[in-house]
Coordinates of C-alpha atoms in Angstrom, one line a residue:
Chain Y
M1 CA -156.9 -120.2 -6.8
K2 CA -157.1 -116.5 -4.7
N3 CA -157.9 -115.1 -8.6
I4 CA -161.0 -117.7 -8.8
F5 CA -162.3 -116.6 -5.0
D6 CA -161.9 -112.7 -5.6
T7 CA -163.8 -112.9 -8.8
L8 CA -166.9 -114.7 -7.4
L9 CA -167.1 -112.7 -4.1
L10 CA -166.8 -109.7 -6.5
T11 CA -164.1 -108.4 -3.8
E12 CA -162.8 -105.4 -5.8
I13 CA -166.0 -104.0 -6.1
F14 CA -166.5 -104.1 -2.4
Q15 CA -163.4 -102.6 -1.6
G16 CA -164.7 -99.8 -3.9
L17 CA -167.8 -99.1 -2.6
G18 CA -166.3 -99.4 1.1
I19 CA -163.7 -96.5 -0.1
T20 CA -166.7 -94.4 -1.6
L21 CA -168.7 -95.1 1.8
K22 CA -165.4 -93.5 3.6
H23 CA -165.7 -90.2 1.5
L24 CA -169.5 -90.2 2.1
F25 CA -168.9 -89.1 5.9
K26 CA -165.9 -87.2 5.3
K27 CA -165.7 -83.1 5.3
K28 CA -166.7 -81.2 2.4
V29 CA -163.9 -79.1 0.6
T30 CA -166.5 -76.8 -1.5
Y31 CA -166.5 -73.2 -1.0
K32 CA -169.9 -72.0 -1.1
Y33 CA -167.9 -68.8 -3.5
P34 CA -170.5 -66.0 -3.6
F35 CA -171.4 -66.3 0.0
E36 CA -168.0 -67.1 1.1
D37 CA -164.6 -66.3 -0.3
T38 CA -161.6 -69.0 -1.1
P39 CA -158.5 -68.8 1.3
I40 CA -156.0 -66.4 -0.5
F41 CA -152.1 -67.3 0.1
P42 CA -149.9 -64.9 1.2
R43 CA -148.5 -64.2 -2.8
F44 CA -151.7 -64.0 -4.3
R45 CA -151.4 -61.7 -7.2
G46 CA -154.8 -59.8 -7.5
V47 CA -156.2 -56.3 -8.6
Q48 CA -153.0 -53.9 -8.7
Y49 CA -152.8 -50.6 -6.2
I50 CA -150.4 -47.7 -6.3
K51 CA -148.9 -46.1 -3.2
T52 CA -149.0 -42.8 -2.2
H53 CA -147.1 -40.3 0.3
E54 CA -148.3 -39.0 3.1
N55 CA -149.6 -36.2 1.5
G56 CA -152.0 -37.9 -0.6
A57 CA -149.7 -37.1 -3.7
T58 CA -148.9 -40.5 -5.9
K59 CA -145.6 -42.4 -5.4
C60 CA -145.6 -43.0 -9.1
V61 CA -143.2 -41.0 -11.5
G62 CA -144.2 -42.1 -14.8
C63 CA -141.1 -43.8 -15.7
Y64 CA -142.8 -46.0 -18.2
L65 CA -141.5 -49.4 -17.0
C66 CA -144.3 -51.1 -16.0
Q67 CA -146.3 -49.9 -19.4
K68 CA -143.0 -51.4 -21.6
V69 CA -142.5 -54.6 -19.3
C70 CA -146.3 -55.7 -19.7
P71 CA -146.8 -58.7 -21.5
S72 CA -150.4 -58.2 -22.3
E73 CA -149.9 -54.5 -23.0
C74 CA -152.6 -53.4 -20.6
I75 CA -151.2 -50.1 -18.7
H76 CA -151.3 -47.0 -20.5
I77 CA -149.4 -43.9 -19.3
V78 CA -149.5 -40.2 -20.7
T79 CA -147.1 -38.2 -18.6
D80 CA -146.7 -33.9 -19.2
C81 CA -144.8 -31.5 -17.8
G82 CA -145.1 -29.6 -14.6
P83 CA -144.5 -25.8 -14.0
N84 CA -141.3 -26.5 -12.5
G85 CA -139.5 -28.9 -15.1
E86 CA -140.9 -32.0 -13.5
R87 CA -142.9 -35.0 -14.6
L88 CA -147.1 -35.2 -14.1
I89 CA -149.0 -37.9 -14.5
R90 CA -151.8 -36.7 -17.0
K91 CA -153.1 -40.3 -16.9
Y92 CA -152.3 -44.2 -15.8
E93 CA -154.7 -46.7 -16.8
L94 CA -154.9 -50.1 -16.1
D95 CA -157.3 -52.6 -18.7
L96 CA -158.0 -55.3 -16.1
S97 CA -159.8 -57.4 -19.2
R98 CA -156.5 -57.9 -20.8
C99 CA -154.4 -58.0 -17.2
I100 CA -153.1 -61.2 -16.9
Y101 CA -151.8 -60.8 -13.2
C102 CA -148.5 -62.0 -13.7
G103 CA -146.8 -59.0 -11.7
F104 CA -144.2 -58.1 -13.9
C105 CA -145.5 -54.1 -13.2
E106 CA -144.8 -54.6 -9.8
E107 CA -141.2 -56.0 -10.1
A108 CA -140.5 -53.3 -12.7
C109 CA -141.4 -50.5 -10.5
P110 CA -138.3 -49.0 -9.5
V111 CA -140.3 -46.3 -6.9
D112 CA -142.2 -49.1 -5.0
A113 CA -145.4 -47.6 -6.2
V114 CA -147.3 -49.9 -7.8
H115 CA -148.3 -53.7 -6.4
M116 CA -150.4 -56.8 -6.8
G117 CA -153.3 -56.5 -4.6
R118 CA -155.7 -59.2 -3.0
N119 CA -159.0 -58.5 -4.5
Y120 CA -159.9 -60.9 -7.1
H121 CA -163.8 -60.0 -7.3
T122 CA -163.4 -58.2 -10.9
T123 CA -166.5 -59.1 -12.6
D124 CA -169.0 -56.2 -13.2
S125 CA -171.9 -55.7 -15.9
T126 CA -170.2 -53.2 -18.4
R127 CA -167.3 -53.3 -20.3
D128 CA -165.9 -50.0 -19.5
H129 CA -165.7 -50.4 -15.9
Y130 CA -162.6 -52.8 -16.8
V131 CA -160.7 -50.1 -17.2
I132 CA -159.3 -48.4 -13.9
N133 CA -157.1 -45.2 -13.5
M134 CA -155.1 -43.7 -11.0
K135 CA -157.8 -42.5 -8.9
T136 CA -159.3 -46.3 -8.4
L137 CA -155.9 -47.3 -8.0
S138 CA -154.7 -45.2 -5.0
E139 CA -158.5 -46.1 -3.6
N140 CA -157.3 -49.7 -4.0
Y141 CA -154.3 -49.0 -1.9
K142 CA -156.1 -47.3 1.2
K143 CA -158.9 -50.6 1.1
E144 CA -155.6 -52.6 0.8
L145 CA -153.6 -50.8 3.9
A146 CA -157.1 -51.0 5.9
D147 CA -157.3 -54.8 5.2
A148 CA -153.8 -54.9 6.3
Q149 CA -154.4 -53.3 9.5
A150 CA -157.0 -55.0 10.2
K151 CA -155.5 -58.5 9.8
G152 CA -152.2 -56.8 11.8
E153 CA -149.9 -57.6 8.9
Q154 CA -147.4 -55.1 6.9
L155 CA -148.4 -54.0 3.5
Chain U
M1 CA -220.2 -101.5 -4.8
L2 CA -219.5 -97.8 -5.4
L3 CA -217.4 -97.8 -2.2
P4 CA -214.2 -100.1 -3.3
I5 CA -213.9 -98.3 -6.1
V6 CA -213.9 -95.0 -4.8
F7 CA -211.4 -96.5 -2.0
T8 CA -209.2 -98.2 -5.1
I9 CA -209.5 -94.5 -6.8
I10 CA -208.2 -92.7 -3.4
K11 CA -205.3 -95.1 -3.2
I12 CA -204.2 -94.8 -6.6
L13 CA -204.3 -91.0 -6.4
I14 CA -202.3 -91.6 -3.2
I15 CA -199.6 -94.2 -4.7
V16 CA -199.0 -92.2 -7.8
T17 CA -198.5 -89.0 -6.0
V18 CA -195.9 -90.7 -3.4
I19 CA -194.2 -92.1 -6.0
L20 CA -193.7 -88.8 -8.4
L21 CA -192.9 -86.9 -5.2
A22 CA -189.9 -89.7 -4.4
V23 CA -189.2 -89.7 -8.3
A24 CA -188.2 -85.9 -7.9
Y25 CA -186.6 -85.9 -4.4
M26 CA -184.7 -89.5 -5.8
T27 CA -182.7 -86.5 -8.2
Y28 CA -182.0 -84.7 -5.6
A29 CA -180.9 -87.7 -3.3
E30 CA -178.9 -88.8 -6.4
R31 CA -177.3 -85.4 -6.7
K32 CA -176.2 -84.6 -2.6
V33 CA -175.3 -88.4 -2.1
I34 CA -172.7 -88.7 -5.2
G35 CA -171.7 -85.1 -4.2
A36 CA -170.9 -86.4 -0.8
M37 CA -168.8 -89.0 -2.1
Q38 CA -166.9 -86.8 -4.4
V39 CA -166.3 -85.0 -0.9
R40 CA -169.1 -82.0 -2.3
L41 CA -171.6 -80.8 -1.4
G42 CA -174.3 -81.2 -4.1
P43 CA -176.8 -78.5 -4.6
M44 CA -177.2 -76.3 -1.5
H45 CA -178.6 -73.1 -2.6
T46 CA -182.6 -73.5 -3.7
G47 CA -183.9 -73.6 0.1
P48 CA -182.3 -74.8 2.9
Y49 CA -180.1 -77.4 2.3
G50 CA -181.2 -77.1 -1.6
L51 CA -184.3 -79.0 -0.4
L52 CA -186.6 -77.0 -2.9
Q53 CA -184.3 -78.1 -6.3
P54 CA -186.1 -80.6 -7.8
I55 CA -189.2 -78.1 -7.8
A56 CA -186.8 -75.4 -9.5
D57 CA -185.9 -78.4 -12.2
A58 CA -189.7 -79.3 -12.6
V59 CA -190.3 -75.5 -12.9
K60 CA -187.6 -74.9 -15.3
L61 CA -188.3 -78.4 -17.8
I62 CA -191.7 -77.1 -18.1
A63 CA -191.4 -73.6 -19.1
K64 CA -189.0 -74.7 -22.0
E65 CA -190.0 -75.0 -25.3
D66 CA -191.6 -78.3 -26.5
L67 CA -190.3 -78.2 -29.8
T68 CA -191.1 -81.4 -32.2
P69 CA -188.2 -82.0 -34.9
D70 CA -189.4 -81.9 -38.7
M71 CA -188.8 -84.9 -39.6
V72 CA -189.7 -87.1 -36.9
D73 CA -192.7 -89.9 -37.1
R74 CA -194.9 -87.6 -35.0
P75 CA -197.7 -89.9 -33.8
V76 CA -194.6 -92.4 -32.4
F77 CA -192.6 -89.7 -31.3
I78 CA -195.3 -88.4 -28.9
L79 CA -196.3 -91.7 -27.7
A80 CA -192.8 -93.0 -26.7
P81 CA -192.2 -91.1 -23.9
L82 CA -196.1 -92.1 -22.2
L83 CA -194.8 -95.8 -23.0
T84 CA -191.6 -95.3 -20.6
M85 CA -193.6 -93.4 -18.1
V86 CA -196.8 -95.5 -17.5
P87 CA -195.5 -99.0 -17.1
A88 CA -193.4 -97.9 -14.8
L89 CA -196.3 -96.5 -13.0
A90 CA -198.5 -99.2 -13.7
G91 CA -196.0 -101.8 -11.8
F92 CA -197.1 -100.7 -8.4
A93 CA -200.6 -101.5 -9.0
V94 CA -199.8 -104.9 -7.2
I95 CA -197.5 -104.0 -4.8
P96 CA -198.1 -104.9 -0.7
F97 CA -197.1 -102.1 1.0
A98 CA -198.2 -103.3 4.2
D99 CA -200.1 -105.7 5.9
N100 CA -203.8 -105.9 6.1
F101 CA -204.9 -103.5 8.9
T102 CA -208.0 -102.5 10.4
V103 CA -209.5 -99.2 10.9
F104 CA -212.8 -98.1 12.6
G105 CA -213.9 -102.0 12.3
M106 CA -213.4 -101.6 8.5
E107 CA -210.7 -103.4 6.9
I108 CA -207.7 -101.4 5.2
K109 CA -205.6 -103.4 2.2
P110 CA -202.9 -101.2 2.0
Y111 CA -202.3 -102.2 -2.1
I112 CA -204.6 -101.8 -4.9
T113 CA -204.9 -105.1 -6.1
D114 CA -204.0 -108.5 -4.9
L115 CA -203.1 -110.7 -8.3
N116 CA -202.6 -114.0 -8.2
I117 CA -200.1 -113.6 -10.4
G118 CA -198.6 -110.7 -9.4
L119 CA -195.0 -110.8 -10.2
L120 CA -195.6 -112.3 -13.7
Y121 CA -198.0 -108.7 -14.1
V122 CA -195.0 -106.9 -12.7
L123 CA -192.0 -108.5 -15.1
A124 CA -194.9 -108.5 -18.4
I125 CA -195.5 -104.7 -17.3
S126 CA -192.2 -103.7 -16.9
S127 CA -191.4 -105.3 -20.4
V128 CA -193.5 -102.8 -22.3
G129 CA -191.4 -99.7 -21.0
T130 CA -188.4 -101.3 -23.6
Y131 CA -190.9 -100.0 -26.4
G132 CA -190.6 -96.6 -25.2
V133 CA -186.8 -97.2 -25.6
I134 CA -186.8 -98.7 -29.3
M135 CA -190.0 -96.1 -30.6
S136 CA -188.5 -93.2 -29.2
G137 CA -184.9 -94.3 -31.0
W138 CA -186.6 -95.0 -34.2
A139 CA -189.2 -91.9 -34.3
S140 CA -186.5 -89.7 -33.4
N141 CA -184.7 -90.0 -37.2
S142 CA -181.4 -89.4 -35.8
K143 CA -178.7 -91.9 -35.9
Y144 CA -177.1 -91.4 -32.3
A145 CA -181.3 -91.7 -30.8
L146 CA -181.5 -95.0 -32.9
L147 CA -177.7 -96.0 -32.0
G148 CA -178.7 -95.5 -28.4
S149 CA -182.1 -96.8 -28.5
L150 CA -180.8 -99.8 -30.0
R151 CA -178.0 -100.5 -27.4
S152 CA -180.8 -100.1 -24.5
S153 CA -183.2 -102.4 -25.8
A154 CA -180.6 -105.0 -26.8
Q155 CA -179.3 -104.6 -22.7
V156 CA -182.7 -104.3 -21.6
L157 CA -183.8 -107.9 -23.4
S158 CA -180.4 -109.6 -22.6
Y159 CA -180.7 -108.8 -18.9
E160 CA -184.2 -109.8 -18.8
T161 CA -183.8 -113.1 -19.0
A162 CA -181.4 -113.3 -16.2
M163 CA -183.6 -110.9 -13.9
G164 CA -186.6 -113.4 -14.7
L165 CA -184.5 -116.6 -13.6
A166 CA -183.2 -115.0 -10.4
L167 CA -187.0 -114.0 -9.1
V168 CA -188.2 -117.7 -10.1
A169 CA -186.0 -119.1 -7.3
P170 CA -188.0 -117.0 -4.5
V171 CA -191.3 -118.2 -5.9
L172 CA -190.1 -121.6 -5.5
L173 CA -189.6 -121.5 -1.8
A174 CA -192.6 -119.2 -1.4
G175 CA -195.2 -121.8 -3.9
S176 CA -196.7 -118.5 -5.0
L177 CA -196.8 -116.0 -7.7
S178 CA -198.8 -113.5 -5.4
L179 CA -196.9 -110.5 -4.0
R180 CA -198.3 -110.7 -0.6
E181 CA -198.4 -114.3 -0.3
I182 CA -194.5 -114.1 -0.9
T183 CA -194.3 -111.4 1.6
L184 CA -196.1 -113.4 4.2
A185 CA -194.1 -116.7 3.1
Q186 CA -191.0 -114.5 4.7
S187 CA -192.1 -113.9 7.8
G188 CA -189.7 -116.3 9.5
M189 CA -186.8 -115.9 7.4
W190 CA -186.3 -113.3 4.5
F191 CA -185.2 -115.1 1.3
V192 CA -182.1 -113.3 1.2
V193 CA -180.6 -115.4 3.2
P194 CA -181.0 -119.0 1.1
Q195 CA -181.2 -117.0 -2.4
I196 CA -178.2 -114.4 -1.7
V197 CA -176.5 -115.9 -5.1
A198 CA -180.0 -114.9 -6.7
F199 CA -180.3 -111.6 -4.8
M200 CA -176.8 -110.5 -6.3
V201 CA -178.0 -111.9 -9.7
Y202 CA -181.1 -109.7 -9.7
L203 CA -179.3 -106.9 -8.5
I204 CA -176.8 -106.7 -11.1
A205 CA -179.8 -107.4 -13.6
A206 CA -181.9 -104.5 -12.0
I207 CA -179.4 -102.0 -12.4
A208 CA -179.1 -103.7 -16.3
E209 CA -182.5 -103.0 -16.7
T210 CA -182.7 -99.5 -15.4
N211 CA -179.9 -98.6 -17.8
R212 CA -178.1 -96.8 -14.8
A213 CA -174.6 -97.2 -14.0
P214 CA -172.4 -99.1 -14.3
F215 CA -174.2 -100.1 -17.0
D216 CA -175.7 -97.0 -18.5
L217 CA -174.3 -97.7 -22.4
A218 CA -177.8 -96.0 -23.5
E219 CA -176.8 -92.9 -21.9
A220 CA -173.2 -92.9 -22.4
E221 CA -172.7 -88.7 -22.4
T222 CA -169.3 -89.5 -23.2
E223 CA -169.8 -91.9 -26.2
I224 CA -172.9 -90.9 -28.0
V225 CA -174.6 -88.0 -27.7
A226 CA -177.6 -88.6 -24.8
G227 CA -178.9 -92.1 -26.0
F228 CA -182.7 -92.4 -26.9
H229 CA -184.0 -89.2 -25.9
V230 CA -181.5 -87.3 -27.6
E231 CA -184.3 -85.2 -29.5
Y232 CA -187.0 -84.7 -26.6
S233 CA -187.2 -80.9 -25.0
S234 CA -189.4 -80.1 -22.1
M235 CA -192.1 -82.4 -20.7
K236 CA -191.1 -85.5 -22.7
F237 CA -187.4 -85.5 -21.9
A238 CA -189.2 -84.8 -18.0
L239 CA -191.2 -87.9 -19.4
F240 CA -188.2 -89.9 -19.9
F241 CA -186.3 -88.5 -16.9
L242 CA -189.2 -89.8 -14.6
G243 CA -189.7 -93.2 -16.2
E244 CA -186.1 -94.2 -15.7
Y245 CA -186.5 -93.0 -11.7
A246 CA -189.9 -94.7 -11.7
N247 CA -188.2 -98.1 -13.0
M248 CA -185.3 -97.5 -10.5
Y249 CA -188.2 -97.6 -7.7
L250 CA -189.9 -100.2 -9.3
V251 CA -187.0 -103.1 -9.3
S252 CA -186.1 -101.9 -6.1
T253 CA -189.7 -102.3 -4.6
I254 CA -189.4 -105.8 -6.3
A255 CA -185.9 -106.6 -5.0
V256 CA -187.9 -105.7 -1.6
V257 CA -191.0 -108.1 -1.7
M258 CA -189.0 -111.1 -3.3
F259 CA -185.8 -111.1 -1.2
L260 CA -185.7 -108.4 1.8
G261 CA -189.2 -109.5 3.4
G262 CA -191.2 -107.0 2.2
W263 CA -192.7 -105.1 5.1
N264 CA -191.6 -108.0 7.8
G265 CA -189.5 -106.4 10.5
P266 CA -188.9 -106.2 14.2
F267 CA -190.2 -102.9 16.2
L268 CA -191.3 -100.7 13.8
P269 CA -194.4 -100.4 12.0
P270 CA -194.8 -102.6 8.4
L271 CA -194.7 -99.6 6.2
V272 CA -191.8 -97.8 7.5
W273 CA -189.6 -101.1 7.3
F274 CA -191.3 -101.2 3.9
V275 CA -190.0 -97.9 2.7
L276 CA -186.6 -98.1 4.7
K277 CA -185.9 -101.2 2.8
V278 CA -187.0 -99.6 -0.5
L279 CA -184.7 -96.5 0.2
F280 CA -181.8 -98.6 1.4
I281 CA -181.4 -100.5 -2.2
M282 CA -181.9 -96.7 -3.9
F283 CA -179.1 -96.0 -2.1
I284 CA -176.9 -99.1 -3.4
F285 CA -177.7 -97.5 -7.1
L286 CA -176.4 -94.5 -6.0
W287 CA -173.6 -96.3 -4.1
L288 CA -172.4 -98.1 -7.2
R289 CA -173.0 -95.0 -9.5
A290 CA -170.4 -93.1 -7.5
T291 CA -168.0 -96.1 -7.3
L292 CA -168.2 -98.1 -10.6
P293 CA -166.9 -96.6 -14.1
R294 CA -169.2 -97.8 -17.2
L295 CA -168.8 -101.3 -18.7
R296 CA -168.0 -101.7 -22.6
F297 CA -170.6 -103.0 -24.8
D298 CA -169.0 -106.4 -24.9
Q299 CA -168.4 -107.0 -21.7
L300 CA -172.0 -106.1 -20.7
M301 CA -173.2 -108.5 -23.1
S302 CA -170.8 -110.9 -21.9
L303 CA -171.7 -110.7 -18.5
G304 CA -175.4 -111.2 -19.3
W305 CA -175.1 -114.2 -21.1
K306 CA -172.2 -115.8 -20.3
V307 CA -172.4 -115.0 -16.2
L308 CA -175.5 -114.3 -15.0
I309 CA -177.7 -116.6 -16.9
P310 CA -176.1 -119.8 -16.0
I311 CA -175.2 -118.3 -12.5
A312 CA -179.3 -118.2 -12.3
L313 CA -180.0 -121.2 -14.0
A314 CA -177.8 -123.3 -11.6
N315 CA -178.8 -121.3 -9.0
L316 CA -182.4 -122.0 -9.8
M317 CA -181.7 -126.0 -10.2
I318 CA -180.6 -126.5 -6.7
T319 CA -183.4 -124.4 -5.2
A320 CA -185.5 -126.8 -7.2
I321 CA -183.8 -130.0 -5.6
V322 CA -183.9 -129.0 -2.4
V323 CA -187.4 -127.6 -2.2
H324 CA -188.3 -131.3 -3.7
I325 CA -186.6 -133.2 -1.2
V326 CA -187.7 -130.9 1.4
R327 CA -191.5 -130.9 0.5

């Protein structure tokens, strides 16, 4: 009896219509992406940065661990012998077009040098810009530091 | 002698312009409303709140290359979009938008013509639109287009019966086929009150008639490529698009005139009432599209033949008996 009643009065259709009408006035969840950024969570992994000492020298010691652990093989390091027998980093390249932002390099680093940042605006018009070197990575550190201080957080 | 002709031409120009603008902004409204119902924003970038989006779409469509495939039946291929667009616009010739009013001692009639068989004319002219669908599917020389057009024409033909039967009941109550007479007959009570069943049947049939969701079998993007206009591009495609929306406006307008009392209404000027009601019916179209999933083809046919037509017939019988007893 109730089934016949439901079928005749199209109650289920009206229920659906009520739901859609309720949603019509809800607050929208869209982020207008190019004009406003989507919110980033605390553990978000973006483009890497490499920490530096106070005198501006990099913390990286060229131990190759991040290159070794990187699953997509996007880190390329070349080291050289310095005048006092210490290890100098000739080249530290990171290919962002290959990077999968897994954060293994950050975990592998024994000297707390390489870290995952919070910047995800990596799109570019040429492919050459995707390979970033030690200079860019150190600059990323400065940017991240400034951002963190603006928000009053610890990096 | 010349003055009425000039007046008529001016009226035609005004009505066609308004309808084309309304059709353009219906696409915008559809994207906005469905977006809002899915808790999205819809177009926001082109102009303030995306208000210039339809114009951008139109410019984009016109600027595209108009290509005709090699193996099509060329004259029919070109005629088909016209046959969907023109009848939809021609149907508005008999719609009374408001009551007669006088300006500077001259009587203005806010409709192009008042045929004494206006409703019949609208039904006939909207049936011509089916030919556009059939011809486009046939001329495209593509199996997808042909399947889509077959589905579409079968659907339109089966629902036209229920639609006509539902429309006869208000005609019985009004005792006239002229749309203006029908509107005047509703000045006391809108026909939607005694004819709620016919109104529901008409709405369902009208949605099926215009190939809109949940009856958009012909343009089922997920099943067949796009339906009957799969081979069309550029302005011909835009004509199909405009024709679909103009048809939606036409069936909404007929629903308003036949069931919702046309321009009748308290407090507001008649034309405002008319436009508000038409927009309300159009909103119901979008609302249903945001709510309901698509029907299967056999469900569609069985609903049309086994449910809607018997209900419409029974309603017609009861209406006829009651009218006979009362008069």
